[in-house]
């Protein structure tokens, strides 16, 4: 959920998801980035809001002007992990890991406690580098993939056909993510189903993900969680 929305953060307390992801990236306007970091920290420090769920913070990409401040905010909030968007290669994961080493030492956190979940297919270079995640290091918690940013980077008009099925290129990215996670011996998490009103399509997508070996699936709306839990 967008970390700058107090209403959505409050709603998150009632969502029966296994994990919560507070977003500092695409869903937050540039002028609201600092406010989002502050609200994310306040939410994270209220452990009753999180309950037994793990808490993740999606930061801005390596090289973005907000990257360092976002990583600092995530460690200060004692998040369980960081969702890293748009990695160009495993080198971006290692750059973040080095940043986390320094931040955890400075804040007296156990070194290595903050894990990393890359959205590994959001750039063309990232797709081509998937095989290298086996050397990403012990902070790598899982791999997930995404089609929307990849299709935008390629200049495509859509990632799906007329029936809502992934076009071959994005099926390839999905499969390569699953294989890369297996090679790295971490879980693979399937991408979001973007049509929040299409619960039947979500159910089919989730069943296919479970069939193929994905360990979970991302949700972008509270109404999707019950279907995924089933």
Short mmCIF file of C-alpha atoms in Angstrom, two decimals:
data_model
loop_
_atom_site.label_atom_id
_atom_site.label_comp_id
_atom_site.label_asym_id
_atom_site.label_seq_id
_atom_site.Cartn_x
_atom_site.Cartn_y
_atom_site.Cartn_z
CA UNK A 1 0.00 0.00 0.00
CA UNK A 2 1.18 3.61 -0.58
CA UNK A 3 3.09 4.62 2.52
CA UNK A 4 1.84 8.22 2.31
CA UNK A 5 -1.84 7.24 2.71
CA UNK A 6 -2.90 7.14 6.36
CA UNK A 7 -6.29 5.76 5.33
CA UNK A 8 -4.77 2.83 3.46
CA UNK A 9 -2.25 2.17 6.22
CA UNK A 10 -5.13 1.95 8.69
CA UNK A 11 -6.96 -0.43 6.36
CA UNK A 12 -3.87 -2.63 6.19
CA UNK A 13 -4.26 -3.49 9.87
CA UNK A 14 -7.36 -5.58 9.03
CA UNK A 15 -6.00 -7.37 5.95
CA UNK A 16 -5.22 -11.07 6.61
CA UNK A 17 -2.13 -11.14 4.41
CA UNK A 18 1.06 -12.96 5.41
CA UNK A 19 3.12 -9.85 4.74
CA UNK A 20 2.57 -6.13 4.21
CA UNK A 21 4.53 -4.01 1.74
CA UNK A 22 4.66 -0.27 2.35
CA UNK A 23 5.42 1.47 -0.94
CA UNK A 24 7.77 4.44 -1.24
CA UNK A 25 8.15 4.10 -5.01
CA UNK A 26 5.67 4.36 -7.89
CA UNK A 27 2.49 4.94 -5.88
CA UNK A 28 3.96 7.97 -4.06
CA UNK A 29 4.31 11.38 -5.73
CA UNK A 30 7.76 12.96 -5.63
CA UNK A 31 6.56 15.72 -3.33
CA UNK A 32 5.27 13.14 -0.83
CA UNK A 33 8.37 10.94 -0.56
CA UNK A 34 9.59 12.32 2.76
CA UNK A 35 6.11 12.19 4.27
CA UNK A 36 5.82 8.58 3.10
CA UNK A 37 9.08 7.66 4.82
CA UNK A 38 7.89 9.22 8.07
CA UNK A 39 4.49 7.51 7.96
CA UNK A 40 6.11 4.16 7.10
CA UNK A 41 8.31 4.49 10.17
CA UNK A 42 5.39 5.35 12.43
CA UNK A 43 3.39 2.41 11.10
CA UNK A 44 6.30 0.00 11.52
CA UNK A 45 6.94 1.07 15.10
CA UNK A 46 3.33 0.23 16.01
CA UNK A 47 3.85 -3.51 16.21
CA UNK A 48 0.18 -4.05 17.08
CA UNK A 49 -0.67 -2.83 13.57
CA UNK A 50 1.62 -5.42 12.03
CA UNK A 51 0.69 -8.27 14.39
CA UNK A 52 2.42 -11.50 13.35
CA UNK A 53 2.93 -10.47 9.74
CA UNK A 54 6.26 -9.58 8.19
CA UNK A 55 6.69 -5.97 7.10
CA UNK A 56 8.47 -4.97 3.91
CA UNK A 57 9.21 -1.56 2.42
CA UNK A 58 9.47 -1.04 -1.33
CA UNK A 59 12.13 1.59 -1.90
CA UNK A 60 13.16 3.47 -5.02
CA UNK A 61 15.65 1.85 -7.39
CA UNK A 62 19.41 1.89 -7.03
CA UNK A 63 20.61 5.14 -8.59
CA UNK A 64 17.38 7.02 -7.85
CA UNK A 65 17.79 10.19 -5.80
CA UNK A 66 15.57 8.73 -3.06
CA UNK A 67 17.38 5.38 -2.85
CA UNK A 68 19.68 6.16 0.08
CA UNK A 69 17.02 7.94 2.14
CA UNK A 70 14.56 5.09 1.53
CA UNK A 71 17.06 2.43 2.62
CA UNK A 72 17.84 4.45 5.76
CA UNK A 73 14.12 4.75 6.55
CA UNK A 74 13.59 1.01 6.10
CA UNK A 75 16.38 0.06 8.50
CA UNK A 76 15.29 2.71 10.99
CA UNK A 77 11.76 1.26 10.84
CA UNK A 78 13.20 -2.21 11.56
CA UNK A 79 11.45 -3.61 8.49
CA UNK A 80 11.86 -7.32 7.90
CA UNK A 81 12.98 -6.61 4.38
CA UNK A 82 13.21 -4.33 1.38
CA UNK A 83 11.44 -4.84 -1.95
CA UNK A 84 13.88 -3.64 -4.61
CA UNK A 85 12.31 -2.45 -7.89
CA UNK A 86 13.91 -2.26 -11.33
CA UNK A 87 17.21 -4.02 -10.62
CA UNK A 88 19.42 -4.03 -13.69
CA UNK A 89 21.44 -7.01 -12.43
CA UNK A 90 22.44 -8.75 -9.23
CA UNK A 91 24.97 -5.92 -8.80
CA UNK A 92 22.09 -3.67 -7.70
CA UNK A 93 21.16 -6.20 -5.02
CA UNK A 94 24.77 -6.28 -3.81
CA UNK A 95 24.87 -2.46 -3.78
CA UNK A 96 21.79 -2.43 -1.57
CA UNK A 97 23.30 -5.15 0.64
CA UNK A 98 26.41 -3.02 1.20
CA UNK A 99 24.22 -0.05 2.08
CA UNK A 100 22.32 -2.19 4.56
CA UNK A 101 25.54 -3.46 6.15
CA UNK A 102 26.55 0.12 6.94
CA UNK A 103 23.09 1.20 8.10
CA UNK A 104 22.57 -1.80 10.38
CA UNK A 105 25.96 -1.26 11.99
CA UNK A 106 25.19 2.42 12.52
CA UNK A 107 21.78 1.67 14.07
CA UNK A 108 22.93 -1.30 16.17
CA UNK A 109 20.83 -3.76 14.21
CA UNK A 110 22.03 -7.35 13.67
CA UNK A 111 24.03 -7.43 10.45
CA UNK A 112 22.04 -9.20 7.75
CA UNK A 113 18.65 -8.97 9.46
CA UNK A 114 17.12 -6.84 6.68
CA UNK A 115 16.33 -9.13 3.75
CA UNK A 116 15.92 -8.23 0.07
CA UNK A 117 13.15 -9.17 -2.38
CA UNK A 118 14.01 -7.98 -5.91
CA UNK A 119 11.31 -7.44 -8.53
CA UNK A 120 13.74 -9.04 -10.91
CA UNK A 121 12.16 -8.55 -14.37
CA UNK A 122 11.20 -4.88 -14.49
CA UNK A 123 14.04 -3.96 -16.87
CA UNK A 124 15.24 -5.76 -20.01
CA UNK A 125 18.75 -6.00 -18.53
CA UNK A 126 17.27 -7.49 -15.37
CA UNK A 127 15.58 -10.29 -17.30
CA UNK A 128 18.83 -11.15 -19.05
CA UNK A 129 20.70 -11.21 -15.72
CA UNK A 130 18.33 -13.55 -13.85
CA UNK A 131 20.76 -16.48 -13.80
CA UNK A 132 23.17 -14.48 -11.60
CA UNK A 133 20.86 -14.32 -8.57
CA UNK A 134 22.39 -17.54 -7.28
CA UNK A 135 25.31 -15.32 -6.20
CA UNK A 136 23.18 -12.57 -4.65
CA UNK A 137 24.23 -13.42 -1.09
CA UNK A 138 22.44 -14.31 2.14
CA UNK A 139 20.14 -11.29 2.22
CA UNK A 140 18.20 -12.60 -0.79
CA UNK A 141 14.85 -13.75 0.60
CA UNK A 142 12.92 -14.54 -2.59
CA UNK A 143 12.46 -13.41 -6.18
CA UNK A 144 9.40 -11.91 -7.77
CA UNK A 145 8.68 -10.56 -11.21
CA UNK A 146 6.63 -7.88 -12.90
CA UNK A 147 5.35 -7.14 -16.39
CA UNK A 148 4.09 -3.55 -16.29
CA UNK A 149 7.44 -1.76 -16.02
CA UNK A 150 9.06 -4.23 -18.40
CA UNK A 151 6.43 -3.60 -21.07
CA UNK A 152 6.84 0.16 -20.58
CA UNK A 153 10.62 -0.13 -20.89
CA UNK A 154 10.19 -2.02 -24.17
CA UNK A 155 7.63 0.45 -25.55
CA UNK A 156 4.94 -2.24 -25.73
CA UNK A 157 1.28 -1.26 -25.71
CA UNK A 158 0.28 -4.23 -23.52
CA UNK A 159 1.66 -7.32 -21.81
CA UNK A 160 -1.47 -9.43 -22.28
CA UNK A 161 -3.57 -10.72 -25.17
CA UNK A 162 -7.28 -10.08 -25.78
CA UNK A 163 -8.20 -12.74 -23.21
CA UNK A 164 -5.95 -11.29 -20.49
CA UNK A 165 -3.29 -14.01 -20.83
CA UNK A 166 0.39 -13.07 -20.73
CA UNK A 167 1.99 -12.60 -24.13
CA UNK A 168 4.92 -14.96 -24.81
CA UNK A 169 7.64 -12.48 -23.79
CA UNK A 170 6.11 -12.04 -20.32
CA UNK A 171 5.50 -15.76 -19.92
CA UNK A 172 9.21 -16.12 -20.60
CA UNK A 173 10.07 -13.56 -17.90
CA UNK A 174 7.76 -15.37 -15.46
CA UNK A 175 9.36 -18.74 -16.20
CA UNK A 176 12.90 -17.38 -15.96
CA UNK A 177 12.10 -15.82 -12.57
CA UNK A 178 10.85 -19.19 -11.33
CA UNK A 179 13.99 -20.93 -12.60
CA UNK A 180 16.29 -18.26 -11.15
CA UNK A 181 14.63 -18.59 -7.74
CA UNK A 182 15.11 -22.34 -7.89
CA UNK A 183 18.77 -21.93 -8.79
CA UNK A 184 19.25 -19.47 -5.92
CA UNK A 185 17.33 -21.79 -3.55
CA UNK A 186 14.84 -19.10 -2.53
CA UNK A 187 11.04 -18.95 -2.97
CA UNK A 188 9.50 -17.46 -6.10
CA UNK A 189 6.58 -15.07 -5.61
CA UNK A 190 4.18 -14.55 -8.51
CA UNK A 191 3.35 -11.04 -9.71
CA UNK A 192 0.15 -9.08 -9.14
CA UNK A 193 -3.15 -9.53 -10.97
CA UNK A 194 -3.79 -5.93 -11.91
CA UNK A 195 -7.56 -6.12 -12.51
CA UNK A 196 -8.73 -5.83 -8.92
CA UNK A 197 -12.37 -6.52 -9.89
CA UNK A 198 -11.57 -9.77 -11.70
CA UNK A 199 -11.51 -12.23 -8.79
CA UNK A 200 -12.17 -15.21 -11.08
CA UNK A 201 -9.13 -14.31 -13.15
CA UNK A 202 -7.13 -13.84 -9.95
CA UNK A 203 -8.18 -17.30 -8.80
CA UNK A 204 -7.05 -18.86 -12.08
CA UNK A 205 -3.77 -16.98 -11.97
CA UNK A 206 -3.12 -18.04 -8.37
CA UNK A 207 -3.93 -21.67 -9.13
CA UNK A 208 -1.51 -21.61 -12.06
CA UNK A 209 1.18 -20.06 -9.88
CA UNK A 210 0.73 -22.74 -7.22
CA UNK A 211 0.77 -25.45 -9.88
CA UNK A 212 4.01 -24.18 -11.39
CA UNK A 213 5.92 -23.88 -8.12
CA UNK A 214 5.49 -20.31 -6.94
CA UNK A 215 5.36 -20.08 -3.15
CA UNK A 216 3.04 -17.08 -3.03
CA UNK A 217 1.52 -14.20 -4.96
CA UNK A 218 1.50 -10.44 -4.56
CA UNK A 219 -1.78 -8.57 -4.03
CA UNK A 220 -2.54 -4.93 -4.76
CA UNK A 221 -6.00 -4.70 -3.17
CA UNK A 222 -7.40 -6.03 0.14
CA UNK A 223 -10.21 -7.86 -1.67
CA UNK A 224 -7.63 -10.08 -3.40
CA UNK A 225 -6.16 -11.50 -0.20
CA UNK A 226 -8.95 -13.94 0.66
CA UNK A 227 -8.72 -15.53 -2.80
CA UNK A 228 -4.94 -15.89 -2.51
CA UNK A 229 -5.20 -17.38 0.98
CA UNK A 230 -7.64 -19.99 -0.35
#
